[in-house]
Tab-separated table of C-alpha atoms and ligand atoms in Angstrom:
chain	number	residue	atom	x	y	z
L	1	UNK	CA	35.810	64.098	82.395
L	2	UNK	CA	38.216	65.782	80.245
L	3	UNK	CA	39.494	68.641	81.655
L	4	UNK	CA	40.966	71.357	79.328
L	5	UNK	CA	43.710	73.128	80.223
L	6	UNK	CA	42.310	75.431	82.851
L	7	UNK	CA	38.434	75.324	83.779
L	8	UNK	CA	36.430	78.223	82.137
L	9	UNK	CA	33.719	80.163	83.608
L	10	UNK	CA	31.405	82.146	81.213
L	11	UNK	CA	27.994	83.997	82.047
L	12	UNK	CA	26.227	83.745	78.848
L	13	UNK	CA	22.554	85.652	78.095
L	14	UNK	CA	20.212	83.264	76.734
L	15	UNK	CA	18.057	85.222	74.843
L	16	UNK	CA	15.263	82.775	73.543
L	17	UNK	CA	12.359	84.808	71.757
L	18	UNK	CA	9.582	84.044	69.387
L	19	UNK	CA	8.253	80.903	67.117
L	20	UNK	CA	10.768	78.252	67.400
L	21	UNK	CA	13.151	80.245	68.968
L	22	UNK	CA	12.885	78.309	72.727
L	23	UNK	CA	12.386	75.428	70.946
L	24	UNK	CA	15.868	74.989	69.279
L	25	UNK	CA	17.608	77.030	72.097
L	26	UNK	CA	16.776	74.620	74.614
L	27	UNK	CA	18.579	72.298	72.761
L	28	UNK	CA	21.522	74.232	72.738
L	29	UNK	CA	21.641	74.727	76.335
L	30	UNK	CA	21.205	71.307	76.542
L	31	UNK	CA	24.284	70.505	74.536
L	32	UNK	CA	26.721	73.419	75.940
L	33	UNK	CA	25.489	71.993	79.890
L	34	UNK	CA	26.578	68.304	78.330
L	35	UNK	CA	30.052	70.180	77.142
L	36	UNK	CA	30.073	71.836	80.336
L	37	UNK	CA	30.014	68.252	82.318
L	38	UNK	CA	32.056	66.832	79.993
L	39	UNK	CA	35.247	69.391	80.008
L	40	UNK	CA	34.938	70.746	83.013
L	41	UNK	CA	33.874	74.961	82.646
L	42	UNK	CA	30.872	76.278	84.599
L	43	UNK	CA	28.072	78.437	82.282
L	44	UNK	CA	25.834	80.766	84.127
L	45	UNK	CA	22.657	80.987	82.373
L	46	UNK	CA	20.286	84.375	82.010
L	47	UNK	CA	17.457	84.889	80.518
L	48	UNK	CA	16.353	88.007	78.773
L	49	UNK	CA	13.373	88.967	76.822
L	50	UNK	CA	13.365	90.371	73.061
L	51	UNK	CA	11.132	90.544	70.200
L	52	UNK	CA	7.750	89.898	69.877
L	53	UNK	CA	6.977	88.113	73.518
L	54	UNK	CA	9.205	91.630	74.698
L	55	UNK	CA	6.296	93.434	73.084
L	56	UNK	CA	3.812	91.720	74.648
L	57	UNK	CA	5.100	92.006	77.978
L	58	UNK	CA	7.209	95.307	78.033
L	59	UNK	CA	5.413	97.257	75.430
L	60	UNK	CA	8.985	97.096	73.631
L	61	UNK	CA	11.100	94.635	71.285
L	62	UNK	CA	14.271	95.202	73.382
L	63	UNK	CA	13.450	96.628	77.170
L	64	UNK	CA	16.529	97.803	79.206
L	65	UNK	CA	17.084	95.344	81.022
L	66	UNK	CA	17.799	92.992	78.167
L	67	UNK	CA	20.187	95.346	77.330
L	68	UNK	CA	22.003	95.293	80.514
L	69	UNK	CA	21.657	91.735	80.593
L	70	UNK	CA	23.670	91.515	77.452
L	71	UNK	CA	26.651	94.260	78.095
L	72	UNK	CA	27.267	92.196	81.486
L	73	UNK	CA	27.825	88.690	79.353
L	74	UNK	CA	30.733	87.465	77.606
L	75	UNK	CA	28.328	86.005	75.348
L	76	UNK	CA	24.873	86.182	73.923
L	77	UNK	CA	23.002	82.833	72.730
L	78	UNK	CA	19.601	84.013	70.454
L	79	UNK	CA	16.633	82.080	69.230
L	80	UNK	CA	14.519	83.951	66.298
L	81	UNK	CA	12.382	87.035	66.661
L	82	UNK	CA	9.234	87.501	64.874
L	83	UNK	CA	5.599	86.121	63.837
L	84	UNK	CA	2.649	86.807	62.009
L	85	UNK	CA	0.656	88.071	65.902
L	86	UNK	CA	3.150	91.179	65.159
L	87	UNK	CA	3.399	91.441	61.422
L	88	UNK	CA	0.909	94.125	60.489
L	89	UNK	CA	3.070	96.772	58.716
L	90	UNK	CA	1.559	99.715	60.188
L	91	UNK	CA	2.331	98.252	63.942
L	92	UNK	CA	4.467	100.941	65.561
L	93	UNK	CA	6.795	98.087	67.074
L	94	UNK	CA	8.482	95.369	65.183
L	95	UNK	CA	10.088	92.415	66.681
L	96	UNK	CA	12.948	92.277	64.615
L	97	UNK	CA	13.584	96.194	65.864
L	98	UNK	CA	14.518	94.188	69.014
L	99	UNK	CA	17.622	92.253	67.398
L	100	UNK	CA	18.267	94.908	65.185
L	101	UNK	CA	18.882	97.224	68.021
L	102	UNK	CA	20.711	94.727	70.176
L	103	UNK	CA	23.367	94.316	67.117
L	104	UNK	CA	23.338	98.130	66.829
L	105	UNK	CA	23.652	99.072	70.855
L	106	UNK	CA	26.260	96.301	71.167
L	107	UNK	CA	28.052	97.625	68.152
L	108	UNK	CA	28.252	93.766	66.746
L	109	UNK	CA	29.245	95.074	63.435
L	110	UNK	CA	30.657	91.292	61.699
L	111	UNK	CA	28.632	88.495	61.252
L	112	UNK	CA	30.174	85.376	60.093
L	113	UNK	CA	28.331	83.180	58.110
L	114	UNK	CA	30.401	79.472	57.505
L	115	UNK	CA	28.469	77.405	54.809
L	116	UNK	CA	29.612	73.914	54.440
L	117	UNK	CA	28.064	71.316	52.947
L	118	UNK	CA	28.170	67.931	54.832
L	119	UNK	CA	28.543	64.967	52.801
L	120	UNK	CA	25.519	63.252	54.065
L	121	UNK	CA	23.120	65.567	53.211
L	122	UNK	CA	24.060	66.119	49.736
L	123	UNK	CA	20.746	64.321	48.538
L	124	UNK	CA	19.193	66.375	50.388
L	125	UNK	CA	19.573	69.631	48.471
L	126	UNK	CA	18.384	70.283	44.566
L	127	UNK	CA	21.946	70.141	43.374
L	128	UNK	CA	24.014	68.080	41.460
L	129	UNK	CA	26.663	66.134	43.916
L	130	UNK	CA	29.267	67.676	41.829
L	131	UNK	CA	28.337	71.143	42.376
L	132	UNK	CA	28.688	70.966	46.037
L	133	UNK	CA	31.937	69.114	45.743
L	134	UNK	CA	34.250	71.014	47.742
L	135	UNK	CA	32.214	73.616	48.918
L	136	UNK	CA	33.785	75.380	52.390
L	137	UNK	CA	32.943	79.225	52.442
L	138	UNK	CA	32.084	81.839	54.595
L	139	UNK	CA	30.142	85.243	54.317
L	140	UNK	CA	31.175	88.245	56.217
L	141	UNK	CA	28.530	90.236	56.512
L	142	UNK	CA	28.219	93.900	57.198
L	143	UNK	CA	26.208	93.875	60.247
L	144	UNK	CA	25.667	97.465	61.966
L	145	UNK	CA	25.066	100.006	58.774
L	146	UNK	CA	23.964	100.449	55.678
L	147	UNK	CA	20.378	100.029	54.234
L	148	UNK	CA	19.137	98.642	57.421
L	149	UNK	CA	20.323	101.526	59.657
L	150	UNK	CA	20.456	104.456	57.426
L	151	UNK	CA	18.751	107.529	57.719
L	152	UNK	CA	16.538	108.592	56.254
L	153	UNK	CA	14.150	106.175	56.968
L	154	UNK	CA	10.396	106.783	56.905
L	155	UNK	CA	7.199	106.760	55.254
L	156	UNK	CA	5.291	109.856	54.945
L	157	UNK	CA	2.071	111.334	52.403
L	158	UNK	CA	2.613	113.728	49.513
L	159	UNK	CA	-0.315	115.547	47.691
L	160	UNK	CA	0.668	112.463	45.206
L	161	UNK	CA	0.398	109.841	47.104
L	162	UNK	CA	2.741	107.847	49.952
L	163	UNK	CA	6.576	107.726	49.760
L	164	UNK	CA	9.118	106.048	51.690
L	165	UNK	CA	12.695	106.093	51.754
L	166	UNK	CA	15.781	103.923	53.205
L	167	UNK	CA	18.797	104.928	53.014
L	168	UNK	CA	22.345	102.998	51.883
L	169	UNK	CA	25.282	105.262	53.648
L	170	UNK	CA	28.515	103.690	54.813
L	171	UNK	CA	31.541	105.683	56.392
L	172	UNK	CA	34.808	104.920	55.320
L	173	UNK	CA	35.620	103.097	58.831
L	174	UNK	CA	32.490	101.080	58.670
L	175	UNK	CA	33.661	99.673	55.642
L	176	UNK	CA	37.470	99.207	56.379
L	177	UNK	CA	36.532	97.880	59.488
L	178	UNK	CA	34.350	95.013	58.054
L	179	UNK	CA	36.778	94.158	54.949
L	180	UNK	CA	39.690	94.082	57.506
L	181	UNK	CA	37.592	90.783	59.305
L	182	UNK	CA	37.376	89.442	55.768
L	183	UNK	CA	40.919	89.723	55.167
L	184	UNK	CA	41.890	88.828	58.173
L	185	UNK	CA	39.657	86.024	57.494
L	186	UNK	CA	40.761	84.547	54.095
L	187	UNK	CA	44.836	84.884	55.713
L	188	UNK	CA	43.935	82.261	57.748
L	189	UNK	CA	41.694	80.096	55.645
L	190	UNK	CA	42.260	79.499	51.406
L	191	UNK	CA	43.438	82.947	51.449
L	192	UNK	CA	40.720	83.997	48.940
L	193	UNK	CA	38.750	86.910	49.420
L	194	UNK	CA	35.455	87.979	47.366
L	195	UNK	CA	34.572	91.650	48.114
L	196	UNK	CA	30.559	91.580	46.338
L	197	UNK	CA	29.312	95.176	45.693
L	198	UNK	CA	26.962	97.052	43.345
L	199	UNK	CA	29.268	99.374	41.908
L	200	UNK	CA	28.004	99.800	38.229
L	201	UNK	CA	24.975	101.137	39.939
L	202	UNK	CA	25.325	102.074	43.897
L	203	UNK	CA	27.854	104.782	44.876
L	204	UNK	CA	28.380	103.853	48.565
L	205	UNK	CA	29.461	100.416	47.178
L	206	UNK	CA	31.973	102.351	44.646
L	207	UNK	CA	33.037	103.539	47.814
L	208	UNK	CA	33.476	99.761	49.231
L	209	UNK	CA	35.625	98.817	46.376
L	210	UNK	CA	37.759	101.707	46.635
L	211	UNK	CA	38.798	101.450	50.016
L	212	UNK	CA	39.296	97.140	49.203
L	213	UNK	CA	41.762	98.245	46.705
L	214	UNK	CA	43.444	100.448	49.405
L	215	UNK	CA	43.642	97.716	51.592
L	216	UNK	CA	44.871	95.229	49.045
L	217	UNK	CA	48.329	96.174	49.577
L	218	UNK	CA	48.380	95.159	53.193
L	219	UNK	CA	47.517	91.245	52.739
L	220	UNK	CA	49.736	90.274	49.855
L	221	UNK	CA	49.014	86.623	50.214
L	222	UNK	CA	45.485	87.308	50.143
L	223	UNK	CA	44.004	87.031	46.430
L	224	UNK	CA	41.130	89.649	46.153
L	225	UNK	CA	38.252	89.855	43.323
L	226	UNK	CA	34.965	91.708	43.179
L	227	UNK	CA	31.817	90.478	41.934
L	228	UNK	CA	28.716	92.428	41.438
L	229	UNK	CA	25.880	91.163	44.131
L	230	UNK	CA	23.673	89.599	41.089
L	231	UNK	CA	26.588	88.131	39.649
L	232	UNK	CA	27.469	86.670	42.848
L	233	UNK	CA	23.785	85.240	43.324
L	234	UNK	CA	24.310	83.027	40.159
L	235	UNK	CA	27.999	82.010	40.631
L	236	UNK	CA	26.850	80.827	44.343
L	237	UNK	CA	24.960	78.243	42.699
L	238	UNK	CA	26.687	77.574	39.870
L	239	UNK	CA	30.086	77.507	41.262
L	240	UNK	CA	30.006	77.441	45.332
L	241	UNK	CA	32.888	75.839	45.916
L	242	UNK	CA	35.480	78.485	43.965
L	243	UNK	CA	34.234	81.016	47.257
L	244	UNK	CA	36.400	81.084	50.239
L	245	UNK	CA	35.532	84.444	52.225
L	246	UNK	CA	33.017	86.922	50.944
L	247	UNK	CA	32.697	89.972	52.481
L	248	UNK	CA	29.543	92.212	51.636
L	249	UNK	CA	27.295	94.996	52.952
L	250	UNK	CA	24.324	94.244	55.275
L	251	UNK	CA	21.325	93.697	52.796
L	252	UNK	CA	23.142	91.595	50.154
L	253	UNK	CA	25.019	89.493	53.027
L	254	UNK	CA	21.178	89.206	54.068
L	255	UNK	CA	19.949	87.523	50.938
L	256	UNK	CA	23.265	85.389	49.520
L	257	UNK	CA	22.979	83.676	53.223
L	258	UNK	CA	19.397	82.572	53.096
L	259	UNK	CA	20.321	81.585	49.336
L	260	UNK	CA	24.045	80.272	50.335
L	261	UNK	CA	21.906	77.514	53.033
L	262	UNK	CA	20.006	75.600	50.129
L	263	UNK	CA	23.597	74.248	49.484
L	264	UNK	CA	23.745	73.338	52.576
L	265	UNK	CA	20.634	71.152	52.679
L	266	UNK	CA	18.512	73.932	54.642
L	267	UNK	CA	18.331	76.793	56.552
L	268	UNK	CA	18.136	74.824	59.653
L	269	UNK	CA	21.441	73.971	59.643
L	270	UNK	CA	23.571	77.284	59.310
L	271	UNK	CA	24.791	78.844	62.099
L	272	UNK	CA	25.998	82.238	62.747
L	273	UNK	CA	28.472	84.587	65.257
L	274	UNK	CA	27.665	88.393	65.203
L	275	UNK	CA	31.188	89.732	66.384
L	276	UNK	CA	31.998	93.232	68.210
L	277	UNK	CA	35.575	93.079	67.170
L	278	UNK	CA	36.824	96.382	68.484
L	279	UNK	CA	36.119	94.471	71.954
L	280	UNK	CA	39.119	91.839	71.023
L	281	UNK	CA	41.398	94.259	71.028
L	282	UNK	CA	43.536	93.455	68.150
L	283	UNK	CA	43.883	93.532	64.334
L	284	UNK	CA	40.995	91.736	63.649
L	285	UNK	CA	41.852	88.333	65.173
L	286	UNK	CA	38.134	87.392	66.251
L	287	UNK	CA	39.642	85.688	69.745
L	288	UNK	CA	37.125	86.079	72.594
L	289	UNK	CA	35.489	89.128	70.860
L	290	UNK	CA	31.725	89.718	72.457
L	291	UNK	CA	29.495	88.113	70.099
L	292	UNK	CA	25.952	86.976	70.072
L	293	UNK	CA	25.135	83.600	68.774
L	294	UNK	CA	21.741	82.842	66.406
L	295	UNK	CA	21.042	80.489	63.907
L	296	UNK	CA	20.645	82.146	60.451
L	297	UNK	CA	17.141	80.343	60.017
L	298	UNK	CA	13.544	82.729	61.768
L	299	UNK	CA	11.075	81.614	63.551
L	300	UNK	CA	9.226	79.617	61.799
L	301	UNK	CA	5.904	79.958	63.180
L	302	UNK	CA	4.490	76.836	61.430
L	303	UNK	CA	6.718	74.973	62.953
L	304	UNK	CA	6.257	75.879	66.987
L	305	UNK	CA	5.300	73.255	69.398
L	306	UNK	CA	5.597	70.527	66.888
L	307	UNK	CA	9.013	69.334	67.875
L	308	UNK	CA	9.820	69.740	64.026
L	309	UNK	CA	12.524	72.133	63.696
L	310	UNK	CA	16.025	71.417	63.173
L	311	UNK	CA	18.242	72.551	66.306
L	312	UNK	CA	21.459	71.573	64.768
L	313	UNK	CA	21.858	75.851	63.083
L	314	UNK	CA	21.396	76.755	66.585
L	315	UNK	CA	23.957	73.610	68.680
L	316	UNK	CA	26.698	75.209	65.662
L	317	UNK	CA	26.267	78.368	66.875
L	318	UNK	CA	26.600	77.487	70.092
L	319	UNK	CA	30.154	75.562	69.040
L	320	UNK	CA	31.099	79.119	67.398
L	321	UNK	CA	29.958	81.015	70.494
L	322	UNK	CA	33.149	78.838	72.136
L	323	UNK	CA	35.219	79.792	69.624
L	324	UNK	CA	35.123	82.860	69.280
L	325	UNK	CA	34.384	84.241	72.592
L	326	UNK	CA	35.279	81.698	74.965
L	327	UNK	CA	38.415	80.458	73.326
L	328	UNK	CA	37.471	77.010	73.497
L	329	UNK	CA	38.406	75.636	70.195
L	330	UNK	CA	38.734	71.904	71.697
L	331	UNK	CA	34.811	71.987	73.219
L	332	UNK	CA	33.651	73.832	69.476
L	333	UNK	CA	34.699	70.523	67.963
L	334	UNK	CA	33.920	68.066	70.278
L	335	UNK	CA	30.196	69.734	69.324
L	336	UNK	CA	31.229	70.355	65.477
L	337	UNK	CA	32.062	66.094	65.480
L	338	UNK	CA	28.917	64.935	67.074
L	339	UNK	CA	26.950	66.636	64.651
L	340	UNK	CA	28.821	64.647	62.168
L	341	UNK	CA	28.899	61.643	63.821
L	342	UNK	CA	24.500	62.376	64.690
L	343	UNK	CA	23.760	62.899	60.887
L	344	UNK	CA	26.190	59.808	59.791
L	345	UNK	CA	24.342	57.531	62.076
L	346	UNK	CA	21.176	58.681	59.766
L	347	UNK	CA	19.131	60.979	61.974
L	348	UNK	CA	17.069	63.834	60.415
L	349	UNK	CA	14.862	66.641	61.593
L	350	UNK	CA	11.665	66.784	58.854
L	351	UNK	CA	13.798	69.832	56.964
L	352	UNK	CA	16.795	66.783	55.866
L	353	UNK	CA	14.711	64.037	56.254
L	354	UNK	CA	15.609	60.884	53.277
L	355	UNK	CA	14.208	57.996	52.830
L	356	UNK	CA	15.823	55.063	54.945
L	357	UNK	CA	16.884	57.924	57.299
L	358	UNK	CA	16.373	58.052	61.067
L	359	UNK	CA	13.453	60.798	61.696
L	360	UNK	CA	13.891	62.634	64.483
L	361	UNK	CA	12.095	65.789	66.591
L	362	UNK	CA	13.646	68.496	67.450
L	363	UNK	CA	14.390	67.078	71.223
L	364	UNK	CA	15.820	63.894	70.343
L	365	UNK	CA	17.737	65.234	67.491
L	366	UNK	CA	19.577	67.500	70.502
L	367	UNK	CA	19.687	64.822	72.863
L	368	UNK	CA	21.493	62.573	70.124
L	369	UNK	CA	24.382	65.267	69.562
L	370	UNK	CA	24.593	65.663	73.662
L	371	UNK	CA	25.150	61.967	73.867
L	372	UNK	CA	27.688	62.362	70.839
L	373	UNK	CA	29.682	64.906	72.990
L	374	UNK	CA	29.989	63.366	76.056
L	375	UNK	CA	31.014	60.316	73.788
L	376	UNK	CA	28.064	57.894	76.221
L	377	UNK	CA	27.100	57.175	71.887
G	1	IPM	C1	18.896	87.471	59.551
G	1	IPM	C2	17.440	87.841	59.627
G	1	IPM	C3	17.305	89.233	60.205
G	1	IPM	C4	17.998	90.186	59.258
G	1	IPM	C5	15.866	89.701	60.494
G	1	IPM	C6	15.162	88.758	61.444
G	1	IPM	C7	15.816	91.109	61.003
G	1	IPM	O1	16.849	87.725	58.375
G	1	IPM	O2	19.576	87.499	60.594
G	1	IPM	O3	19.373	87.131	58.466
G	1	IPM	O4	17.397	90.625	58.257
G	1	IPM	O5	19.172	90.502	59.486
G	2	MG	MG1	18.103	86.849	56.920
């Protein structure tokens, strides 16, 4: 055993869900217990319900207790909401309401997004090897406002027919608050910072880049540029490794992630940290903020009970989730270098799989990376 400085002790809500959700988080249970034995710190595990299964059994995608469950952890591990049993549009009750809500109640306003492209799977994705040479960034996205939460927001029937609105509206301490965590961000990393708006069109993102130029001033070393969201789109595939730190509202960060992951080989492998910063208590720093933990990919519904999906988005999330809000940096790459080490000694989930590669499930893929951690590999 390798004990770290002083033995840790974290209750964390495991928050499962639907699809492949329990699938990939029982794999990273499996891995934090291994880090657990390994360096010495105690998890307590609870469970809580959310998203469609909530439905089913509470009548609601996030009941109370979940809630409570969550405001009493110092961290929040999540599986995927969501599946076609609860698609219809008109249902009253969405799954995804039930994460939605949890981000909103817990006020979990920055979500990080690190793409990096491991040098194994490089055949792996449509590009050119030289493209992805170099390629290290990560998207700050605005998690609590904006098109998702704005109101208006309904459907209703004219004499002429249906109509629906959403509606984009941003404060000006929504926004600083979010481009201070990119800033804060890009100090510590290349010190590049890509603000991505719509402001030819959009006026709460002429708004965004106003208040970025404000801030400018503060971060010196910080280089900022703007890019216009479709722009951005293109230059993340034609040029992915110029991008340090992006920092966008909700909806955009929503779609340059799921596109931002084909670089990485697939969406099964990107990870994610939803941060309440305001609950670390200083400028921005994200040490031991509250965050909850998901992979970036869904649920996946074609893939349940096949041991098929790829737990590895979910095992880095879990390495982030000691990061950031259990400040154990050591334990985040002890998980960070078995995944390495896992996909070097050839094995693939179905999503990465190569020829003359090792093909793995889902459980064994986990059970690989444990091993890798507690170094019995
Ligand atoms: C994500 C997902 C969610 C989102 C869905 C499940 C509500 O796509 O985390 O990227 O749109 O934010
Ligand atoms: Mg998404």
């Amino acid at each position: 055993m390798t004990r770290s400085e002083s033995m840790a002790r974290a209750k964390i809500a495991v928050i499962p869900g639907d699809g492949i959700g329990p699938e990939v988080v029982a794999e990273g249970i499996k891995v934090l217990d291994r880090v657990g034995d390994h360096f010495g710190h105690c998890f307590d595990f609870a469970y809580g319900s959310v998203g469609g299964e909530a439905i089913d059994k509470f009548g609601t995608a996030l009941p109370d207790e979940t809630l409570r469950l969550c405001k009493k952890s110092d961290a929040i591990l999540f599986g995927a909401v969501g599946g076609p049993k609860w698609d219809d549009p008109k249902a009253k009750v969405r799954p995804e309401q039930g994460l939605l809500e949890l981000r909103k109640r817990l006020n979990l306003f920055a979500n990080i997004r690190p793409v990096k492209v491991n040098t194994q799977l490089k055949d792996s994705t449509p590009f050119k090897p030289e493209i992805l040479d170099g390629v290290d960034l990560v998207v700050v996205r605005e998690l609590t406002g904006g098109l998702y939460f704005g109101r208006p927001k309904r459907q209703w029937t004219t004499s002429r027919g249906r109509r629906a609105v959403d509606s984009m509206i941003y404060s000006e301490e929504e926004i600083s608050r979010i481009l201070r965590v990119g800033f804060e961000l890009a100090k510590r990393r290349r010190k590049k910072l890509t603000s991505v708006d719509k402001a030819n069109v959009l006026e709460s993102s002429r708004l965004w880049r106003q208040i970025a130029l404000e801030m400018e001033p503060q971060y010196p070393d910080v280089k900022l540029d703007h890019l216009l969201v479709d722009t951005c789109a293109m230059h993340l595939i034609r040029r992915p490794a110029q991008f340090d730190v992006i920092v966008t509202e909700n909806t955009f960060g929503d779609i340059l992630t799921d596109e931002a992951s084909v670089l990485a080989g697939s969406v099964g492998m990107l990870p994610s940290a939803s941060l309440n910063m305001d609950r670390s208590g200083d400028d921005g720093k994200p040490a031991r903020a509250l965050g909850l933990y998901e992979p970036i990919h869904g649920s996946a519904p074609d893939l349940v009970g096949r041991d098929m999906a790829n737990p590895i988005a979910m095992i880095l999330s879990v390495a982030m989730m000691l990061r950031y809000s259990l400040g154990l940096d050591r334990e985040a790459e002890a998980i960070e270098g078995a995944v390495d080490r896992v996909l070097e000694r050839g094995y693939r989930t179905p999503d990465i799989m190569e020829e003359g590669m090792k093909a793995v499930g889902t459980v064994e893929m986990g059970s690989a990376i444990a091993d890798h951690v507690s170094g019995t590999i």
